[in-house]
Amino acid sequence: MYDQYNRKIDYLRISLTDRCNLHCRYCRPEVSEHVPHNEILRYEELLRICRAALQLGIRKFKITGGEPLLRKGCSDFIASLKQTDGVEQVTLTTNGTLLAQQLPALIAAGVDSINVSLDTLDAAYYKELTGGSLSSVLQALRELQAAGIPFKLNCVPLAENGLTDIMQLLKLAHSYNAPLRFIELMPLDCNADLQGLSGSEIRKQLEQAGLELQPDAQRYGNGPASYWRISGYKMPVGFIEPLHNKFCAVCNRVRLTSVGMLKPCLYSDAGMNLKRLLRDGASDVALLQAMQEIIYAKPAGHSFEVEAASFNMSQIGG
């Protein structure tokens, strides 16, 4: 369907859980309260919402968290969603630490592609930045490559490690011929002490290092990244810049949080509690109408270039 600004909305990001096994400094505090399990949408509720979304023209689904692989039954849910009439694509975003052990089930479920978050190849810095183990992520990448599953690498570049991490990640992505995307740091009230790098700053550093960059008009996925080609590297390099290259005018997505809030914009206070509708006995017609209203009312754009968003993982939902 189209929203009030004539943007075609065909992409739904679904948060399966607010929980994560990492504590990345840029998105999650060391101590956070978890949502009780009974407040999380059940899989049958998620599928009912997805069926309504399909009636509204949404055909592509991204499974996120928290860390979605922490939730038992994730691959079974993906299989059920893939088997639903009208679904064109189901993809997954993960931090990769649990991916190797669950990859066979995800392949059997029919997952179309996987995005893996990876900010550094320095094991000590990875531990300090995320609290996790780099080796488990690297193992998952090797197994993804061996299995022939398409994947992308997502990096949130920070000024504190700068060009060192960027060059190492470029070489890794080149070895796998996997698209690498640099995602601009989103200002949250939990990361005020960190400084991110914009796409233009990264491109300037690469050019100063002697690399040639050319824009690449091709799209590689459903997201808002602008892609470039870099001399000497096989894969495209994407930049997702919600602050310095604001893409709200062409945004095609809405988000469903793990507690059932349908949010037309990640950092908008607007949203609708679909869980309440479902558990109060709403009919399919009422659910469809409610979703249609909130999607149509999607705001023109975010405002977190002006004010950092308050951190609440259950509200953000991946």
PDB file of C-alpha atoms in Angstrom:
ATOM      1  CA  MET A   1       0.000   0.000   0.000  1.00  0.00           C
ATOM      2  CA  TYR A   2       0.938   3.663  -0.198  1.00  0.00           C
ATOM      3  CA  ASP A   3       1.220   6.011   2.753  1.00  0.00           C
ATOM      4  CA  GLN A   4       0.037   9.613   2.923  1.00  0.00           C
ATOM      5  CA  TYR A   5       3.224  10.780   1.153  1.00  0.00           C
ATOM      6  CA  ASN A   6       2.767   8.297  -1.697  1.00  0.00           C
ATOM      7  CA  ARG A   7       5.612   6.048  -0.554  1.00  0.00           C
ATOM      8  CA  LYS A   8       5.087   2.386  -1.407  1.00  0.00           C
ATOM      9  CA  ILE A   9       5.311   0.350   1.807  1.00  0.00           C
ATOM     10  CA  ASP A  10       6.243  -3.242   0.992  1.00  0.00           C
ATOM     11  CA  TYR A  11       8.742  -4.208   3.699  1.00  0.00           C
ATOM     12  CA  LEU A  12       8.112  -5.230   7.324  1.00  0.00           C
ATOM     13  CA  ARG A  13      10.874  -5.664   9.892  1.00  0.00           C
ATOM     14  CA  ILE A  14       9.816  -8.045  12.668  1.00  0.00           C
ATOM     15  CA  SER A  15      11.533  -8.098  16.054  1.00  0.00           C
ATOM     16  CA  LEU A  16      11.242 -11.574  17.582  1.00  0.00           C
ATOM     17  CA  THR A  17      12.731 -10.614  20.948  1.00  0.00           C
ATOM     18  CA  ASP A  18      14.078  -7.679  22.929  1.00  0.00           C
ATOM     19  CA  ARG A  19      16.903  -9.867  24.249  1.00  0.00           C
ATOM     20  CA  CYS A  20      20.458  -9.959  22.981  1.00  0.00           C
ATOM     21  CA  ASN A  21      23.502 -11.944  24.041  1.00  0.00           C
ATOM     22  CA  LEU A  22      25.798  -9.008  23.289  1.00  0.00           C
ATOM     23  CA  HIS A  23      26.021  -5.558  24.855  1.00  0.00           C
ATOM     24  CA  CYS A  24      27.297  -3.415  22.002  1.00  0.00           C
ATOM     25  CA  ARG A  25      28.327  -0.067  23.376  1.00  0.00           C
ATOM     26  CA  TYR A  26      26.558   1.889  20.654  1.00  0.00           C
ATOM     27  CA  CYS A  27      23.087   0.373  21.041  1.00  0.00           C
ATOM     28  CA  ARG A  28      22.595  -1.380  24.339  1.00  0.00           C
ATOM     29  CA  PRO A  29      23.442  -0.665  27.973  1.00  0.00           C
ATOM     30  CA  GLU A  30      25.213  -3.293  30.066  1.00  0.00           C
ATOM     31  CA  VAL A  31      22.151  -3.664  32.283  1.00  0.00           C
ATOM     32  CA  SER A  32      18.662  -3.551  30.824  1.00  0.00           C
ATOM     33  CA  GLU A  33      15.299  -4.897  31.859  1.00  0.00           C
ATOM     34  CA  HIS A  34      13.799  -7.655  29.759  1.00  0.00           C
ATOM     35  CA  VAL A  35      10.187  -7.811  28.702  1.00  0.00           C
ATOM     36  CA  PRO A  36       8.310 -10.720  30.353  1.00  0.00           C
ATOM     37  CA  HIS A  37       7.787 -13.653  27.990  1.00  0.00           C
ATOM     38  CA  ASN A  38       4.001 -13.371  28.119  1.00  0.00           C
ATOM     39  CA  GLU A  39       4.263  -9.826  26.746  1.00  0.00           C
ATOM     40  CA  ILE A  40       6.145 -10.983  23.639  1.00  0.00           C
ATOM     41  CA  LEU A  41       4.050 -11.750  20.577  1.00  0.00           C
ATOM     42  CA  ARG A  42       3.468 -15.462  20.097  1.00  0.00           C
ATOM     43  CA  TYR A  43       4.436 -16.959  16.763  1.00  0.00           C
ATOM     44  CA  GLU A  44       0.816 -17.548  15.792  1.00  0.00           C
ATOM     45  CA  GLU A  45       0.128 -13.868  16.501  1.00  0.00           C
ATOM     46  CA  LEU A  46       3.096 -12.847  14.366  1.00  0.00           C
ATOM     47  CA  LEU A  47       1.860 -14.985  11.485  1.00  0.00           C
ATOM     48  CA  ARG A  48      -1.603 -13.493  11.731  1.00  0.00           C
ATOM     49  CA  ILE A  49      -0.118  -9.998  11.504  1.00  0.00           C
ATOM     50  CA  CYS A  50       2.014 -11.073   8.541  1.00  0.00           C
ATOM     51  CA  ARG A  51      -1.046 -12.397   6.729  1.00  0.00           C
ATOM     52  CA  ALA A  52      -2.737  -9.039   7.224  1.00  0.00           C
ATOM     53  CA  ALA A  53       0.411  -7.266   6.021  1.00  0.00           C
ATOM     54  CA  LEU A  54       0.318  -9.345   2.848  1.00  0.00           C
ATOM     55  CA  GLN A  55      -3.186  -8.079   2.151  1.00  0.00           C
ATOM     56  CA  LEU A  56      -1.767  -4.545   2.338  1.00  0.00           C
ATOM     57  CA  GLY A  57       0.910  -5.283  -0.251  1.00  0.00           C
ATOM     58  CA  ILE A  58       3.821  -6.069   2.056  1.00  0.00           C
ATOM     59  CA  ARG A  59       5.773  -8.913   0.494  1.00  0.00           C
ATOM     60  CA  LYS A  60       9.230  -8.722   2.107  1.00  0.00           C
ATOM     61  CA  PHE A  61      10.014  -9.511   5.719  1.00  0.00           C
ATOM     62  CA  LYS A  62      13.167  -9.001   7.784  1.00  0.00           C
ATOM     63  CA  ILE A  63      13.539 -10.998  11.011  1.00  0.00           C
ATOM     64  CA  THR A  64      15.429  -9.075  13.701  1.00  0.00           C
ATOM     65  CA  GLY A  65      15.738  -8.701  17.481  1.00  0.00           C
ATOM     66  CA  GLY A  66      17.476  -8.050  19.848  1.00  0.00           C
ATOM     67  CA  GLU A  67      19.187 -11.168  18.616  1.00  0.00           C
ATOM     68  CA  PRO A  68      16.503 -13.231  16.839  1.00  0.00           C
ATOM     69  CA  LEU A  69      18.409 -16.520  17.132  1.00  0.00           C
ATOM     70  CA  LEU A  70      18.066 -16.337  20.919  1.00  0.00           C
ATOM     71  CA  ARG A  71      14.370 -17.067  20.579  1.00  0.00           C
ATOM     72  CA  LYS A  72      13.523 -20.750  20.445  1.00  0.00           C
ATOM     73  CA  GLY A  73      11.731 -21.687  17.246  1.00  0.00           C
ATOM     74  CA  CYS A  74      13.100 -18.863  15.110  1.00  0.00           C
ATOM     75  CA  SER A  75      13.830 -21.121  12.128  1.00  0.00           C
ATOM     76  CA  ASP A  76      10.404 -22.794  12.424  1.00  0.00           C
ATOM     77  CA  PHE A  77       8.769 -19.375  12.299  1.00  0.00           C
ATOM     78  CA  ILE A  78      10.788 -18.456   9.211  1.00  0.00           C
ATOM     79  CA  ALA A  79       9.705 -21.721   7.579  1.00  0.00           C
ATOM     80  CA  SER A  80       6.038 -20.987   8.317  1.00  0.00           C
ATOM     81  CA  LEU A  81       6.359 -17.450   6.985  1.00  0.00           C
ATOM     82  CA  LYS A  82       8.131 -18.619   3.833  1.00  0.00           C
ATOM     83  CA  GLN A  83       5.273 -21.061   3.186  1.00  0.00           C
ATOM     84  CA  THR A  84       2.639 -18.317   3.452  1.00  0.00           C
ATOM     85  CA  ASP A  85       1.055 -17.399   0.120  1.00  0.00           C
ATOM     86  CA  GLY A  86       2.308 -14.088  -1.235  1.00  0.00           C
ATOM     87  CA  VAL A  87       5.588 -13.909   0.675  1.00  0.00           C
ATOM     88  CA  GLU A  88       8.419 -12.999  -1.697  1.00  0.00           C
ATOM     89  CA  GLN A  89      11.357 -12.831   0.667  1.00  0.00           C
ATOM     90  CA  VAL A  90      12.295 -13.565   4.274  1.00  0.00           C
ATOM     91  CA  THR A  91      15.714 -12.430   5.450  1.00  0.00           C
ATOM     92  CA  LEU A  92      17.468 -12.375   8.809  1.00  0.00           C
ATOM     93  CA  THR A  93      19.721  -9.917  10.648  1.00  0.00           C
ATOM     94  CA  THR A  94      21.940 -11.404  13.345  1.00  0.00           C
ATOM     95  CA  ASN A  95      25.084 -10.665  15.303  1.00  0.00           C
ATOM     96  CA  GLY A  96      26.362 -14.033  14.073  1.00  0.00           C
ATOM     97  CA  THR A  97      27.476 -15.489  17.393  1.00  0.00           C
ATOM     98  CA  LEU A  98      24.795 -18.218  17.346  1.00  0.00           C
ATOM     99  CA  LEU A  99      24.545 -18.547  13.602  1.00  0.00           C
ATOM    100  CA  ALA A 100      26.860 -21.476  12.894  1.00  0.00           C
ATOM    101  CA  GLN A 101      24.920 -23.883  15.090  1.00  0.00           C
ATOM    102  CA  GLN A 102      21.536 -22.808  13.736  1.00  0.00           C
ATOM    103  CA  LEU A 103      22.474 -22.430  10.080  1.00  0.00           C
ATOM    104  CA  PRO A 104      21.296 -25.910   8.963  1.00  0.00           C
ATOM    105  CA  ALA A 105      17.810 -25.236  10.362  1.00  0.00           C
ATOM    106  CA  LEU A 106      17.705 -21.791   8.748  1.00  0.00           C
ATOM    107  CA  ILE A 107      18.696 -23.244   5.392  1.00  0.00           C
ATOM    108  CA  ALA A 108      15.986 -25.890   5.729  1.00  0.00           C
ATOM    109  CA  ALA A 109      13.500 -23.125   6.570  1.00  0.00           C
ATOM    110  CA  GLY A 110      14.316 -21.397   3.291  1.00  0.00           C
ATOM    111  CA  VAL A 111      15.828 -18.147   4.567  1.00  0.00           C
ATOM    112  CA  ASP A 112      16.687 -16.015   1.527  1.00  0.00           C
ATOM    113  CA  SER A 113      19.688 -14.123   2.856  1.00  0.00           C
ATOM    114  CA  ILE A 114      21.364 -13.134   6.112  1.00  0.00           C
ATOM    115  CA  ASN A 115      22.907  -9.894   7.339  1.00  0.00           C
ATOM    116  CA  VAL A 116      25.699 -10.307   9.873  1.00  0.00           C
ATOM    117  CA  SER A 117      26.766  -7.454  12.140  1.00  0.00           C
ATOM    118  CA  LEU A 118      30.550  -7.146  12.360  1.00  0.00           C
ATOM    119  CA  ASP A 119      32.327  -3.949  13.391  1.00  0.00           C
ATOM    120  CA  THR A 120      35.933  -5.060  13.757  1.00  0.00           C
ATOM    121  CA  LEU A 121      38.323  -7.948  13.127  1.00  0.00           C
ATOM    122  CA  ASP A 122      40.362  -7.141  16.223  1.00  0.00           C
ATOM    123  CA  ALA A 123      39.336  -9.870  18.689  1.00  0.00           C
ATOM    124  CA  ALA A 124      40.251  -7.846  21.777  1.00  0.00           C
ATOM    125  CA  TYR A 125      38.419  -4.753  20.547  1.00  0.00           C
ATOM    126  CA  TYR A 126      35.411  -6.875  19.508  1.00  0.00           C
ATOM    127  CA  LYS A 127      35.249  -8.226  23.059  1.00  0.00           C
ATOM    128  CA  GLU A 128      35.491  -4.717  24.517  1.00  0.00           C
ATOM    129  CA  LEU A 129      32.935  -3.304  22.087  1.00  0.00           C
ATOM    130  CA  THR A 130      30.328  -6.083  22.228  1.00  0.00           C
ATOM    131  CA  GLY A 131      31.160  -8.415  25.100  1.00  0.00           C
ATOM    132  CA  GLY A 132      31.218 -11.353  22.682  1.00  0.00           C
ATOM    133  CA  SER A 133      33.631 -13.663  20.878  1.00  0.00           C
ATOM    134  CA  LEU A 134      34.781 -12.778  17.374  1.00  0.00           C
ATOM    135  CA  SER A 135      35.726 -16.368  16.508  1.00  0.00           C
ATOM    136  CA  SER A 136      32.093 -17.542  16.541  1.00  0.00           C
ATOM    137  CA  VAL A 137      31.146 -14.877  13.996  1.00  0.00           C
ATOM    138  CA  LEU A 138      34.045 -15.691  11.691  1.00  0.00           C
ATOM    139  CA  GLN A 139      33.119 -19.378  11.830  1.00  0.00           C
ATOM    140  CA  ALA A 140      29.561 -18.488  10.824  1.00  0.00           C
ATOM    141  CA  LEU A 141      30.813 -16.527   7.811  1.00  0.00           C
ATOM    142  CA  ARG A 142      32.870 -19.490   6.644  1.00  0.00           C
ATOM    143  CA  GLU A 143      29.860 -21.771   6.932  1.00  0.00           C
ATOM    144  CA  LEU A 144      27.577 -19.296   5.157  1.00  0.00           C
ATOM    145  CA  GLN A 145      30.039 -19.165   2.277  1.00  0.00           C
ATOM    146  CA  ALA A 146      30.334 -22.955   2.150  1.00  0.00           C
ATOM    147  CA  ALA A 147      26.546 -23.335   2.143  1.00  0.00           C
ATOM    148  CA  GLY A 148      26.064 -20.775  -0.632  1.00  0.00           C
ATOM    149  CA  ILE A 149      23.701 -18.582   1.393  1.00  0.00           C
ATOM    150  CA  PRO A 150      23.829 -14.928   0.299  1.00  0.00           C
ATOM    151  CA  PHE A 151      24.962 -12.627   3.069  1.00  0.00           C
ATOM    152  CA  LYS A 152      25.969  -9.048   3.754  1.00  0.00           C
ATOM    153  CA  LEU A 153      28.176  -7.559   6.435  1.00  0.00           C
ATOM    154  CA  ASN A 154      26.917  -4.642   8.526  1.00  0.00           C
ATOM    155  CA  CYS A 155      29.352  -2.336  10.304  1.00  0.00           C
ATOM    156  CA  VAL A 156      28.719   0.639  12.576  1.00  0.00           C
ATOM    157  CA  PRO A 157      31.961   2.598  12.063  1.00  0.00           C
ATOM    158  CA  LEU A 158      33.292   4.460  15.084  1.00  0.00           C
ATOM    159  CA  ALA A 159      35.898   7.183  15.067  1.00  0.00           C
ATOM    160  CA  GLU A 160      37.836   5.493  17.870  1.00  0.00           C
ATOM    161  CA  ASN A 161      39.094   2.711  15.576  1.00  0.00           C
ATOM    162  CA  GLY A 162      38.556   4.435  12.255  1.00  0.00           C
ATOM    163  CA  LEU A 163      40.378   3.398   9.115  1.00  0.00           C
ATOM    164  CA  THR A 164      42.044   0.346  10.685  1.00  0.00           C
ATOM    165  CA  ASP A 165      38.739  -1.511  11.078  1.00  0.00           C
ATOM    166  CA  ILE A 166      37.402  -0.252   7.772  1.00  0.00           C
ATOM    167  CA  MET A 167      40.341  -1.554   5.745  1.00  0.00           C
ATOM    168  CA  GLN A 168      40.309  -4.952   7.453  1.00  0.00           C
ATOM    169  CA  LEU A 169      36.580  -5.342   6.887  1.00  0.00           C
ATOM    170  CA  LEU A 170      36.962  -4.368   3.239  1.00  0.00           C
ATOM    171  CA  LYS A 171      39.515  -7.139   2.773  1.00  0.00           C
ATOM    172  CA  LEU A 172      37.276  -9.682   4.521  1.00  0.00           C
ATOM    173  CA  ALA A 173      34.239  -8.708   2.444  1.00  0.00           C
ATOM    174  CA  HIS A 174      36.399  -8.913  -0.693  1.00  0.00           C
ATOM    175  CA  SER A 175      37.488 -12.454   0.203  1.00  0.00           C
ATOM    176  CA  TYR A 176      33.821 -13.520   0.403  1.00  0.00           C
ATOM    177  CA  ASN A 177      32.570 -11.180  -2.342  1.00  0.00           C
ATOM    178  CA  ALA A 178      29.914 -10.121   0.164  1.00  0.00           C
ATOM    179  CA  PRO A 179      28.432  -6.606   0.179  1.00  0.00           C
ATOM    180  CA  LEU A 180      29.671  -4.508   3.093  1.00  0.00           C
ATOM    181  CA  ARG A 181      27.456  -1.749   4.503  1.00  0.00           C
ATOM    182  CA  PHE A 182      28.562   1.027   6.821  1.00  0.00           C
ATOM    183  CA  ILE A 183      25.657   2.101   9.018  1.00  0.00           C
ATOM    184  CA  GLU A 184      25.911   5.560  10.514  1.00  0.00           C
ATOM    185  CA  LEU A 185      25.762   5.661  14.299  1.00  0.00           C
ATOM    186  CA  MET A 186      22.225   6.483  15.405  1.00  0.00           C
ATOM    187  CA  PRO A 187      22.128   8.885  18.350  1.00  0.00           C
ATOM    188  CA  LEU A 188      20.687   7.110  21.382  1.00  0.00           C
ATOM    189  CA  ASP A 189      20.873   8.323  24.937  1.00  0.00           C
ATOM    190  CA  CYS A 190      23.076   5.310  25.761  1.00  0.00           C
ATOM    191  CA  ASN A 191      25.836   6.144  23.244  1.00  0.00           C
ATOM    192  CA  ALA A 192      26.373   9.856  23.793  1.00  0.00           C
ATOM    193  CA  ASP A 193      30.053   9.214  24.565  1.00  0.00           C
ATOM    194  CA  LEU A 194      30.729   7.678  21.137  1.00  0.00           C
ATOM    195  CA  GLN A 195      31.531   9.397  17.859  1.00  0.00           C
ATOM    196  CA  GLY A 196      30.498   7.739  14.630  1.00  0.00           C
ATOM    197  CA  LEU A 197      31.801   8.252  11.102  1.00  0.00           C
ATOM    198  CA  SER A 198      29.606   9.501   8.293  1.00  0.00           C
ATOM    199  CA  GLY A 199      29.745   8.020   4.828  1.00  0.00           C
ATOM    200  CA  SER A 200      31.508  11.072   3.428  1.00  0.00           C
ATOM    201  CA  GLU A 201      34.160  10.847   6.152  1.00  0.00           C
ATOM    202  CA  ILE A 202      34.776   7.176   5.339  1.00  0.00           C
ATOM    203  CA  ARG A 203      34.955   7.821   1.605  1.00  0.00           C
ATOM    204  CA  LYS A 204      37.382  10.686   2.192  1.00  0.00           C
ATOM    205  CA  GLN A 205      39.633   8.434   4.288  1.00  0.00           C
ATOM    206  CA  LEU A 206      39.568   5.739   1.615  1.00  0.00           C
ATOM    207  CA  GLU A 207      40.457   8.230  -1.103  1.00  0.00           C
ATOM    208  CA  GLN A 208      43.289   9.590   1.028  1.00  0.00           C
ATOM    209  CA  ALA A 209      44.528   5.994   1.294  1.00  0.00           C
ATOM    210  CA  GLY A 210      44.787   5.929  -2.517  1.00  0.00           C
ATOM    211  CA  LEU A 211      41.555   4.125  -3.412  1.00  0.00           C
ATOM    212  CA  GLU A 212      39.227   5.213  -6.188  1.00  0.00           C
ATOM    213  CA  LEU A 213      35.468   5.236  -5.524  1.00  0.00           C
ATOM    214  CA  GLN A 214      32.630   5.323  -8.031  1.00  0.00           C
ATOM    215  CA  PRO A 215      28.875   5.396  -7.291  1.00  0.00           C
ATOM    216  CA  ASP A 216      27.007   2.166  -8.050  1.00  0.00           C
ATOM    217  CA  ALA A 217      23.353   2.708  -8.982  1.00  0.00           C
ATOM    218  CA  GLN A 218      22.408  -0.957  -8.557  1.00  0.00           C
ATOM    219  CA  ARG A 219      20.352  -1.972  -5.516  1.00  0.00           C
ATOM    220  CA  TYR A 220      21.535  -4.864  -3.364  1.00  0.00           C
ATOM    221  CA  GLY A 221      18.578  -5.671  -1.135  1.00  0.00           C
ATOM    222  CA  ASN A 222      15.511  -3.887   0.198  1.00  0.00           C
ATOM    223  CA  GLY A 223      17.126  -1.264   2.389  1.00  0.00           C
ATOM    224  CA  PRO A 224      18.118   2.380   1.916  1.00  0.00           C
ATOM    225  CA  ALA A 225      21.862   1.948   1.346  1.00  0.00           C
ATOM    226  CA  SER A 226      23.595   3.930  -1.404  1.00  0.00           C
ATOM    227  CA  TYR A 227      26.324   1.797  -2.968  1.00  0.00           C
ATOM    228  CA  TRP A 228      29.791   2.491  -4.275  1.00  0.00           C
ATOM    229  CA  ARG A 229      32.478   0.504  -6.054  1.00  0.00           C
ATOM    230  CA  ILE A 230      36.025   0.714  -4.715  1.00  0.00           C
ATOM    231  CA  SER A 231      39.072   0.066  -6.868  1.00  0.00           C
ATOM    232  CA  GLY A 232      40.611  -3.323  -6.196  1.00  0.00           C
ATOM    233  CA  TYR A 233      37.568  -4.769  -4.395  1.00  0.00           C
ATOM    234  CA  LYS A 234      35.038  -7.155  -5.923  1.00  0.00           C
ATOM    235  CA  MET A 235      32.012  -6.420  -3.745  1.00  0.00           C
ATOM    236  CA  PRO A 236      29.810  -3.303  -3.535  1.00  0.00           C
ATOM    237  CA  VAL A 237      30.136  -1.113  -0.463  1.00  0.00           C
ATOM    238  CA  GLY A 238      26.988   0.479   0.924  1.00  0.00           C
ATOM    239  CA  PHE A 239      26.412   3.487   3.152  1.00  0.00           C
ATOM    240  CA  ILE A 240      23.288   3.834   5.278  1.00  0.00           C
ATOM    241  CA  GLU A 241      23.253   7.394   6.585  1.00  0.00           C
ATOM    242  CA  PRO A 242      20.092   8.351   8.464  1.00  0.00           C
ATOM    243  CA  LEU A 243      21.663  11.652   9.517  1.00  0.00           C
ATOM    244  CA  HIS A 244      23.922  12.873   6.719  1.00  0.00           C
ATOM    245  CA  ASN A 245      22.021  11.357   3.793  1.00  0.00           C
ATOM    246  CA  LYS A 246      18.501  11.221   5.154  1.00  0.00           C
ATOM    247  CA  PHE A 247      16.435   8.708   3.176  1.00  0.00           C
ATOM    248  CA  CYS A 248      12.988   9.189   4.744  1.00  0.00           C
ATOM    249  CA  ALA A 249      11.487  10.402   1.468  1.00  0.00           C
ATOM    250  CA  VAL A 250      11.943   6.944  -0.054  1.00  0.00           C
ATOM    251  CA  CYS A 251      11.489   4.819   3.076  1.00  0.00           C
ATOM    252  CA  ASN A 252       9.511   1.671   2.266  1.00  0.00           C
ATOM    253  CA  ARG A 253       9.394  -0.014   5.678  1.00  0.00           C
ATOM    254  CA  VAL A 254       7.443  -0.333   8.872  1.00  0.00           C
ATOM    255  CA  ARG A 255       8.487  -2.173  12.026  1.00  0.00           C
ATOM    256  CA  LEU A 256       6.791  -4.570  14.385  1.00  0.00           C
ATOM    257  CA  THR A 257       8.356  -4.679  17.841  1.00  0.00           C
ATOM    258  CA  SER A 258       8.539  -7.836  19.905  1.00  0.00           C
ATOM    259  CA  VAL A 259       5.751  -6.552  22.166  1.00  0.00           C
ATOM    260  CA  GLY A 260       3.412  -5.923  19.255  1.00  0.00           C
ATOM    261  CA  MET A 261       3.785  -2.230  18.475  1.00  0.00           C
ATOM    262  CA  LEU A 262       3.499  -1.509  14.777  1.00  0.00           C
ATOM    263  CA  LYS A 263       5.763   1.507  14.275  1.00  0.00           C
ATOM    264  CA  PRO A 264       5.692   3.414  10.993  1.00  0.00           C
ATOM    265  CA  CYS A 265       9.097   4.904  11.839  1.00  0.00           C
ATOM    266  CA  LEU A 266      11.826   3.528  14.087  1.00  0.00           C
ATOM    267  CA  TYR A 267      12.124   6.656  16.209  1.00  0.00           C
ATOM    268  CA  SER A 268       8.573   7.922  15.971  1.00  0.00           C
ATOM    269  CA  ASP A 269       6.402   7.897  19.073  1.00  0.00           C
ATOM    270  CA  ALA A 270       3.508   6.976  16.815  1.00  0.00           C
ATOM    271  CA  GLY A 271       2.476   3.362  16.738  1.00  0.00           C
ATOM    272  CA  MET A 272      -0.353   0.956  17.324  1.00  0.00           C
ATOM    273  CA  ASN A 273      -0.523  -1.864  19.858  1.00  0.00           C
ATOM    274  CA  LEU A 274      -1.498  -4.821  17.676  1.00  0.00           C
ATOM    275  CA  LYS A 275      -0.986  -7.267  20.528  1.00  0.00           C
ATOM    276  CA  ARG A 276      -3.766  -5.582  22.477  1.00  0.00           C
ATOM    277  CA  LEU A 277      -6.061  -5.840  19.462  1.00  0.00           C
ATOM    278  CA  LEU A 278      -5.295  -9.525  18.972  1.00  0.00           C
ATOM    279  CA  ARG A 279      -5.648 -10.490  22.615  1.00  0.00           C
ATOM    280  CA  ASP A 280      -8.853  -8.489  22.948  1.00  0.00           C
ATOM    281  CA  GLY A 281     -10.381 -10.625  20.208  1.00  0.00           C
ATOM    282  CA  ALA A 282     -10.196  -8.271  17.231  1.00  0.00           C
ATOM    283  CA  SER A 283     -11.439  -9.691  13.941  1.00  0.00           C
ATOM    284  CA  ASP A 284      -9.211  -9.994  10.898  1.00  0.00           C
ATOM    285  CA  VAL A 285     -11.064  -7.047   9.369  1.00  0.00           C
ATOM    286  CA  ALA A 286     -10.399  -4.885  12.431  1.00  0.00           C
ATOM    287  CA  LEU A 287      -6.729  -5.867  12.469  1.00  0.00           C
ATOM    288  CA  LEU A 288      -6.355  -5.062   8.795  1.00  0.00           C
ATOM    289  CA  GLN A 289      -8.047  -1.682   9.198  1.00  0.00           C
ATOM    290  CA  ALA A 290      -5.838  -0.751  12.161  1.00  0.00           C
ATOM    291  CA  MET A 291      -2.668  -1.646  10.272  1.00  0.00           C
ATOM    292  CA  GLN A 292      -3.827   0.241   7.227  1.00  0.00           C
ATOM    293  CA  GLU A 293      -4.457   3.378   9.289  1.00  0.00           C
ATOM    294  CA  ILE A 294      -1.065   3.412  11.014  1.00  0.00           C
ATOM    295  CA  ILE A 295       0.850   2.670   7.818  1.00  0.00           C
ATOM    296  CA  TYR A 296      -1.005   5.397   5.922  1.00  0.00           C
ATOM    297  CA  ALA A 297      -0.150   7.858   8.701  1.00  0.00           C
ATOM    298  CA  LYS A 298       3.620   7.138   8.460  1.00  0.00           C
ATOM    299  CA  PRO A 299       5.363  10.462   9.251  1.00  0.00           C
ATOM    300  CA  ALA A 300       7.335  12.388   6.667  1.00  0.00           C
ATOM    301  CA  GLY A 301      10.597  11.677   8.462  1.00  0.00           C
ATOM    302  CA  HIS A 302      12.478  11.154  11.693  1.00  0.00           C
ATOM    303  CA  SER A 303      13.898  13.921  13.879  1.00  0.00           C
ATOM    304  CA  PHE A 304      16.776  12.204  15.667  1.00  0.00           C
ATOM    305  CA  GLU A 305      19.262  14.470  13.930  1.00  0.00           C
ATOM    306  CA  VAL A 306      17.872  17.053  16.361  1.00  0.00           C
ATOM    307  CA  GLU A 307      17.440  14.997  19.528  1.00  0.00           C
ATOM    308  CA  ALA A 308      18.787  11.597  20.555  1.00  0.00           C
ATOM    309  CA  ALA A 309      16.186   8.918  21.077  1.00  0.00           C
ATOM    310  CA  SER A 310      15.581   7.538  24.537  1.00  0.00           C
ATOM    311  CA  PHE A 311      16.838   3.974  24.770  1.00  0.00           C
ATOM    312  CA  ASN A 312      14.162   1.315  25.056  1.00  0.00           C
ATOM    313  CA  MET A 313      14.919  -1.964  23.311  1.00  0.00           C
ATOM    314  CA  SER A 314      11.350  -3.229  23.416  1.00  0.00           C
ATOM    315  CA  GLN A 315      10.217  -0.066  21.657  1.00  0.00           C
ATOM    316  CA  ILE A 316      13.001  -0.051  19.079  1.00  0.00           C
ATOM    317  CA  GLY A 317      12.887  -3.720  18.209  1.00  0.00           C
ATOM    318  CA  GLY A 318      15.907  -4.170  15.980  1.00  0.00           C
TER     319      GLY A 318
END
